[in-house]
């Protein structure tokens, strides 16, 4: 029986198609898309957008590569949704960049049913935290900016959340979906957040205000736990853990975020916790200058897909997580079946797994990404305390400064899990590694294109790492390997860079 690897997300008039990359497809593969058995276009990446479709209509779609069907599906477009214009009666939101619209926007969101879409026309809509619900859509038109304030009070109350791998109460994010409970199922489903506009928060100003407020609140605790404070990265680490995200999804399923600019969170931009089937496409992430300004973070979540997006981030573009020792080991909810493809890092750290991976990470697929302008490139990291595992990671046809699978000394506070992490089964095919990393000061730094470092004295060292068809253009092609086994390098080409 033929197993389809073609997926679609539909509105009334368009469909975004995406598919798994065939094993035989190289970096310059070309795909033909058929609609009702007629060719309608070609793609050199594993996604394609169909336009001008009829509402509530079934279409057959096939994608062909090298005369073979990559995937086939029957898709049905959605209904023509009723537009709830938040600037009109009875809501009267004002896009003047001055009026605080939290109450007006929340009323429009609360009124949105399965056949509706909350609509924001061009304008800047100042707001505090908003709470979305199941079976709704939020649409931002071109020129619309949903702008979070930089005032701490606008992100209250604190809600159950997770940051840097530990469950804690954090300030509400700008957009909040679901209620976090690692023992519960999905309590927020079928939400669409899309358009051509921007969702932004208070950025560094909000982050600094929250850290200062929390440091004062924790003054006595911090004074009594100087050893803990000294074990952290810096004095902002502990008070900074209550910062909100831009979009927070907890116990969510079937969420689609598409076409938007997502920027200036006080910490991570898009964070999904204990969630499933989260699709993000054709978005631009911007968080330069924000500490921990990650772009897209699946956290103990499954079937999360990201593609066609650009990153200008203050930290990792993508970071896959699953909890911190020992809590993450006990909860034991892995991140699994993660897909990232056709993404571009313009500034930031690149794609990482960890360092919080105590609940396990498995089956991560990355292809057709350009991470040349990043600092870390492709990084898998853990500390000896973590426990857990990372296994089954495949990266194909990407450009990056380097590949690192290694131990790290930072973010190492907390009780040990009692067992070392397991790092195994990694495949890297068709990569170009430049050995040239871009740091936060926008300075280029020569680095080793490959770094593998497991755990000293481990019963299970880092193992089963395969490089095939590797092109290295580094100034100096050093490949430091330590505490690892079953490492294979096949078809390696070294083309030293000349200044």
XYZ file of C-alpha atoms in Angstrom:
499
model
C 0.000 0.000 0.000
C 1.354 3.438 -0.974
C 2.163 5.614 2.029
C 1.711 9.291 1.247
C 4.355 11.740 2.406
C 2.421 14.797 1.155
C 0.654 17.112 3.587
C -1.530 20.199 3.168
C -2.828 23.111 5.197
C -5.856 24.785 3.625
C -7.938 27.928 3.815
C -10.954 28.649 1.623
C -8.824 29.836 -1.303
C -5.290 28.503 -0.929
C -3.373 25.451 0.216
C 0.196 25.155 1.449
C 1.625 21.788 0.411
C 4.713 20.197 1.944
C 6.329 16.806 1.653
C 9.192 14.661 2.895
C 12.337 14.841 0.811
C 12.908 11.615 -1.148
C 16.045 9.657 -0.294
C 17.310 10.024 -3.879
C 16.701 13.780 -4.155
C 19.794 15.952 -4.009
C 20.270 19.630 -3.253
C 18.965 20.723 -6.653
C 15.943 18.457 -6.984
C 12.924 19.689 -8.938
C 9.363 18.629 -8.212
C 6.267 18.897 -10.377
C 2.921 19.588 -8.722
C -0.275 18.248 -10.265
C -3.761 19.479 -9.425
C -6.557 17.167 -10.545
C -4.042 15.363 -12.778
C -2.893 18.584 -14.498
C 0.593 20.076 -13.927
C 0.287 23.493 -12.264
C 3.856 24.316 -11.278
C 7.315 23.232 -10.225
C 9.280 23.657 -7.011
C 12.959 23.335 -6.126
C 12.085 22.925 -2.441
C 9.758 20.518 -0.688
C 6.791 22.874 -0.416
C 4.438 24.649 -2.792
C 1.466 27.009 -2.421
C -1.696 26.587 -4.497
C -3.684 29.787 -5.023
C -7.158 30.732 -6.327
C -8.913 27.601 -5.118
C -12.671 27.314 -4.618
C -14.060 27.075 -1.056
C -15.317 23.737 0.254
C -13.987 21.889 -2.766
C -12.072 18.641 -3.012
C -8.885 18.508 -5.086
C -6.485 15.714 -5.878
C -2.846 16.723 -5.534
C 0.205 14.757 -6.662
C 3.874 15.684 -6.371
C 6.297 13.983 -8.753
C 10.078 13.779 -8.633
C 12.166 11.928 -11.200
C 9.018 10.388 -12.743
C 7.984 8.932 -9.406
C 5.198 10.070 -7.106
C 6.595 11.621 -3.936
C 3.167 11.981 -2.406
C -0.523 12.175 -3.202
C -3.486 13.403 -1.227
C -7.067 14.559 -1.460
C -7.430 17.999 0.083
C -10.599 19.898 0.847
C -10.545 23.668 1.082
C -12.231 25.358 4.006
C -15.321 27.499 4.313
C -15.393 31.196 3.522
C -15.068 32.527 7.063
C -17.051 35.339 8.578
C -14.703 38.244 9.216
C -14.774 39.752 12.711
C -13.157 43.130 12.138
C -11.758 44.088 15.520
C -11.814 47.791 14.594
C -15.572 47.807 14.081
C -18.560 47.587 16.414
C -18.845 46.291 19.055
C -15.055 46.050 19.588
C -13.593 49.349 18.334
C -9.915 48.449 18.546
C -7.725 51.336 17.416
C -4.608 50.800 15.334
C -3.035 54.115 16.319
C -0.083 52.660 18.266
C -1.213 54.566 21.372
C -4.521 53.107 22.542
C -4.246 49.980 24.673
C -6.565 47.468 22.997
C -6.263 44.404 25.251
C -9.925 44.305 26.327
C -11.291 45.061 22.850
C -9.145 42.425 21.157
C -9.960 39.832 23.816
C -13.689 40.395 23.262
C -13.237 39.814 19.526
C -11.235 36.647 20.208
C -13.847 35.365 22.669
C -16.578 35.927 20.061
C -14.707 33.991 17.347
C -16.321 30.652 16.470
C -15.243 27.865 14.086
C -16.680 29.721 11.081
C -15.123 33.076 11.996
C -11.759 34.822 11.759
C -10.672 37.776 13.885
C -9.372 40.320 11.388
C -6.862 43.115 11.977
C -6.470 45.648 9.120
C -3.344 47.786 8.706
C -2.398 49.655 11.856
C -0.488 49.186 15.105
C -2.590 47.634 17.854
C -1.021 48.084 21.274
C -1.997 45.283 23.643
C -1.137 43.163 26.625
C -1.475 39.384 26.882
C -4.273 37.749 24.880
C -5.779 34.280 25.250
C -6.814 32.263 22.227
C -9.108 29.231 22.285
C -9.929 26.148 20.239
C -11.446 26.342 16.753
C -10.579 29.924 15.885
C -8.506 31.978 13.454
C -6.565 35.215 13.862
C -5.678 37.039 10.630
C -3.348 40.057 10.369
C -3.526 41.927 7.103
C -0.510 43.519 5.456
C 0.635 46.453 7.566
C -1.108 45.182 10.700
C 1.091 45.024 13.807
C -0.137 43.340 16.969
C 2.242 45.152 19.311
C 2.748 43.998 22.882
C 3.631 46.661 25.403
C 6.840 46.795 27.440
C 4.893 47.056 30.716
C 5.217 44.133 33.145
C 1.648 44.572 34.399
C 0.259 43.789 30.930
C 1.538 40.200 31.078
C -0.182 39.194 34.301
C -1.292 36.850 35.692
C 1.549 34.373 35.754
C 0.550 31.035 34.264
C 1.867 27.453 34.442
C 4.669 27.221 31.884
C 8.125 25.784 31.313
C 11.367 27.624 30.712
C 14.835 26.143 30.294
C 13.392 22.727 30.985
C 11.715 23.320 34.362
C 7.995 23.796 34.969
C 7.355 27.121 36.686
C 4.884 29.976 36.672
C 5.907 32.557 34.078
C 4.338 35.781 32.934
C 1.636 35.326 30.320
C 2.917 35.478 26.765
C 1.529 37.908 24.206
C -0.544 35.090 22.658
C -1.457 32.213 24.974
C -2.962 28.939 23.768
C -3.914 26.061 26.067
C -3.239 25.319 29.709
C -0.068 23.436 30.615
C -0.421 20.093 32.390
C 1.994 17.260 31.616
C -0.556 14.722 32.876
C -3.381 16.031 30.696
C -4.224 15.702 27.005
C -4.723 18.469 24.449
C -7.018 21.250 25.658
C -6.621 23.753 22.815
C -6.997 22.505 19.229
C -7.516 23.693 15.655
C -6.163 27.250 15.777
C -4.897 29.261 12.789
C -2.708 32.366 13.194
C -1.800 33.775 9.811
C -1.630 36.715 7.437
C 0.884 39.233 6.138
C 1.331 41.307 9.281
C 3.530 41.320 12.372
C 3.185 40.009 15.907
C 5.658 41.765 18.217
C 6.247 42.117 21.936
C 8.211 44.404 24.217
C 11.588 42.871 23.414
C 14.637 43.784 25.474
C 12.840 46.598 27.318
C 10.191 44.167 28.592
C 12.813 41.543 29.425
C 14.914 44.024 31.418
C 11.871 45.298 33.317
C 10.780 41.784 34.293
C 14.292 40.748 35.340
C 14.698 43.863 37.513
C 11.289 43.348 39.118
C 11.893 39.636 39.724
C 15.370 40.230 41.122
C 13.868 42.581 43.709
C 11.128 40.048 44.455
C 13.738 37.298 44.937
C 16.287 39.443 46.766
C 16.197 37.403 49.971
C 16.201 34.052 48.156
C 19.151 35.027 45.948
C 21.107 36.251 48.972
C 20.549 32.922 50.727
C 21.553 30.831 47.690
C 24.787 32.425 46.521
C 26.243 29.074 45.470
C 23.276 28.447 43.165
C 23.537 31.947 41.698
C 27.257 31.451 41.039
C 26.568 28.166 39.212
C 24.316 29.960 36.713
C 25.431 31.682 33.529
C 25.035 35.165 35.056
C 23.064 37.101 37.656
C 20.085 37.450 35.278
C 19.593 33.701 34.825
C 17.272 32.984 37.760
C 15.154 36.169 37.640
C 15.030 35.882 33.841
C 13.289 32.503 33.891
C 9.827 34.023 34.396
C 9.913 36.037 31.174
C 7.027 35.457 28.741
C 7.263 34.154 25.205
C 5.734 35.789 22.116
C 3.437 32.830 21.320
C 3.069 30.111 23.955
C 1.274 26.848 23.139
C 0.696 24.402 25.995
C -1.143 21.083 25.539
C -2.133 22.185 22.039
C -2.830 20.188 18.895
C -3.254 21.113 15.255
C -2.013 24.715 15.271
C -1.007 26.512 12.067
C 1.110 29.711 12.050
C 1.762 31.098 8.574
C 3.054 34.119 6.674
C 3.794 36.437 9.602
C 6.730 38.371 10.989
C 7.259 37.276 14.609
C 9.507 39.527 16.578
C 10.825 40.997 19.803
C 9.721 38.542 22.428
C 11.167 39.028 25.902
C 12.645 35.517 25.496
C 11.711 32.715 23.055
C 9.380 33.662 20.225
C 7.357 30.515 19.453
C 7.269 27.868 22.185
C 5.195 24.684 22.105
C 5.009 22.586 25.296
C 3.444 19.088 25.467
C 1.879 19.816 22.073
C 1.352 17.973 18.793
C 1.034 18.748 15.092
C 2.270 22.334 15.096
C 3.010 23.731 11.620
C 4.856 27.016 11.044
C 5.661 28.228 7.521
C 6.736 31.302 5.582
C 7.462 33.330 8.720
C 10.237 35.779 9.559
C 11.654 35.667 13.082
C 13.449 38.717 14.496
C 14.915 38.979 17.992
C 18.362 40.509 17.614
C 19.636 41.911 20.894
C 17.287 39.802 23.053
C 18.991 37.396 25.484
C 17.591 33.869 24.941
C 15.859 35.258 21.859
C 15.225 31.831 20.283
C 12.984 31.613 17.253
C 11.038 28.319 17.270
C 11.210 25.857 20.178
C 9.442 22.480 20.282
C 9.546 21.360 23.920
C 8.406 17.801 24.724
C 6.252 18.095 21.611
C 5.622 15.882 18.609
C 5.039 16.273 14.874
C 6.253 19.869 14.752
C 7.054 21.170 11.265
C 8.817 24.387 10.237
C 9.655 25.488 6.697
C 10.128 28.390 4.315
C 11.189 30.756 7.110
C 13.963 33.256 7.881
C 15.711 33.946 11.170
C 17.411 37.041 12.580
C 17.628 35.895 16.188
C 19.424 36.758 19.409
C 19.984 33.065 20.131
C 19.056 29.775 18.428
C 16.917 29.939 15.307
C 15.478 26.547 16.266
C 15.952 24.754 19.575
C 14.471 21.320 20.283
C 14.020 20.602 23.999
C 12.389 18.087 26.363
C 13.015 19.138 29.954
C 15.830 19.453 32.435
C 17.165 16.974 34.964
C 15.744 15.470 37.066
C 12.215 16.758 36.360
C 12.445 16.124 32.617
C 13.480 12.499 33.227
C 10.483 11.928 35.495
C 7.954 13.564 33.162
C 9.658 11.690 30.297
C 7.836 13.301 27.388
C 10.213 13.390 24.394
C 10.256 15.725 21.449
C 9.831 13.537 18.384
C 9.104 13.684 14.654
C 10.422 17.218 14.155
C 10.851 18.521 10.587
C 12.780 21.687 9.641
C 13.431 22.489 5.986
C 14.123 25.372 3.620
C 14.957 27.741 6.456
C 17.598 30.471 6.388
C 19.592 31.916 9.269
C 20.500 35.508 8.485
C 21.773 36.086 12.030
C 21.714 33.978 15.199
C 23.042 30.681 16.514
C 21.468 28.211 14.080
C 19.680 24.923 14.807
C 20.215 23.231 18.147
C 18.988 20.258 20.153
C 19.301 20.749 23.919
C 20.780 21.493 26.193
C 17.531 20.626 28.007
C 16.837 17.170 26.569
C 16.214 15.042 29.670
C 12.890 13.726 28.380
C 14.519 12.519 25.153
C 14.673 13.723 21.555
C 14.213 11.426 18.570
C 13.559 11.483 14.837
C 14.602 15.007 13.918
C 14.899 15.673 10.174
C 16.559 18.797 8.751
C 17.102 19.481 5.044
C 17.695 22.274 2.524
C 18.596 24.867 5.179
C 21.168 27.644 4.851
C 22.750 28.415 8.209
C 25.902 30.011 6.800
C 25.335 33.260 8.717
C 25.111 31.650 12.149
C 27.413 31.007 15.062
C 26.757 27.403 16.050
C 25.407 25.999 12.796
C 24.016 22.580 13.714
C 24.485 21.796 17.392
C 23.449 18.908 19.644
C 24.385 19.585 23.251
C 23.956 18.220 26.768
C 25.553 18.282 30.177
C 26.544 15.170 32.118
C 23.677 15.788 34.561
C 20.922 15.622 31.958
C 20.199 11.933 31.510
C 17.760 11.365 28.654
C 18.823 10.792 25.071
C 19.124 12.248 21.582
C 18.906 9.735 18.770
C 17.849 9.501 15.165
C 18.863 12.938 13.833
C 19.325 13.339 10.057
C 20.584 16.505 8.368
C 20.748 16.663 4.556
C 21.790 19.159 1.890
C 22.452 22.064 4.250
C 25.091 24.790 4.537
C 26.457 25.689 7.961
C 29.620 26.881 9.730
C 29.925 23.595 11.634
C 28.372 20.504 13.152
C 28.788 20.049 16.910
C 27.646 17.115 19.037
C 29.183 17.822 22.396
C 29.007 18.389 26.122
C 28.555 21.937 27.420
C 29.317 23.402 30.884
C 26.560 26.041 31.021
C 22.944 25.813 32.240
C 24.215 23.097 34.563
C 22.504 23.981 37.834
C 20.026 21.541 39.331
C 20.136 18.007 40.664
C 21.796 15.320 38.541
C 19.581 12.777 36.824
C 21.983 10.098 38.024
C 22.683 8.762 34.543
C 24.587 10.152 31.580
C 22.773 11.189 28.411
C 22.715 8.778 25.460
C 23.766 10.367 22.151
C 23.524 8.059 19.139
C 22.455 7.480 15.535
C 23.253 10.679 13.629
C 23.459 11.084 9.855
C 24.808 14.106 7.957
C 24.603 13.963 4.154
C 25.520 16.468 1.475
C 26.581 19.215 3.878
C 28.804 22.172 3.106
C 30.659 23.331 6.234
C 32.483 26.649 6.056
C 34.356 26.634 9.388
C 33.499 30.309 9.628
C 31.037 31.396 12.341
C 29.286 34.746 12.827
C 29.196 35.893 16.445
C 26.837 38.321 18.207
C 29.117 41.238 17.378
C 28.767 40.338 13.692
C 32.411 39.295 13.597
C 33.550 36.208 11.692
C 35.445 33.585 13.648
C 37.316 30.533 12.341
C 36.003 27.339 13.952
C 36.388 23.590 13.534
C 33.845 22.411 10.946
C 33.146 19.232 12.953
C 33.367 18.785 16.712
C 32.375 15.537 18.422
C 32.825 15.171 22.181
C 31.034 12.614 24.325
C 31.284 12.013 28.055
C 34.492 10.963 29.738
C 34.262 7.560 31.325
C 30.787 6.958 29.907
C 29.551 3.434 29.427
C 27.989 4.740 26.255
C 30.080 7.307 24.459
C 28.726 9.403 21.646
C 28.306 6.799 18.909
C 27.115 5.968 15.426
C 27.786 9.277 13.671
C 27.872 9.182 9.869
C 29.080 11.880 7.487
C 28.528 11.256 3.789
C 29.294 13.647 0.940
C 30.776 16.341 3.161
C 32.326 19.451 1.605
C 34.560 21.492 3.906
C 35.616 24.975 2.857
C 37.255 25.915 6.155
C 40.524 27.819 6.435
C 41.851 24.971 8.583
C 40.063 21.629 8.427
C 40.544 20.366 11.990
C 37.985 17.802 13.107
C 38.410 17.261 16.879
C 36.887 13.949 18.054
C 36.755 12.906 21.722
C 34.938 10.117 23.587
C 33.075 8.902 20.523
C 32.844 5.668 18.577
C 31.539 4.318 15.268
C 32.234 7.566 13.430
C 32.222 7.291 9.638
C 33.423 9.912 7.166
C 32.729 9.041 3.559
C 33.199 11.170 0.453
C 34.776 14.128 2.256
C 36.055 16.963 0.056
C 38.274 19.662 1.558
C 38.524 22.969 -0.283
C 40.493 25.280 2.041
C 39.178 28.829 2.046
C 41.572 31.504 0.934
C 41.264 35.008 2.336
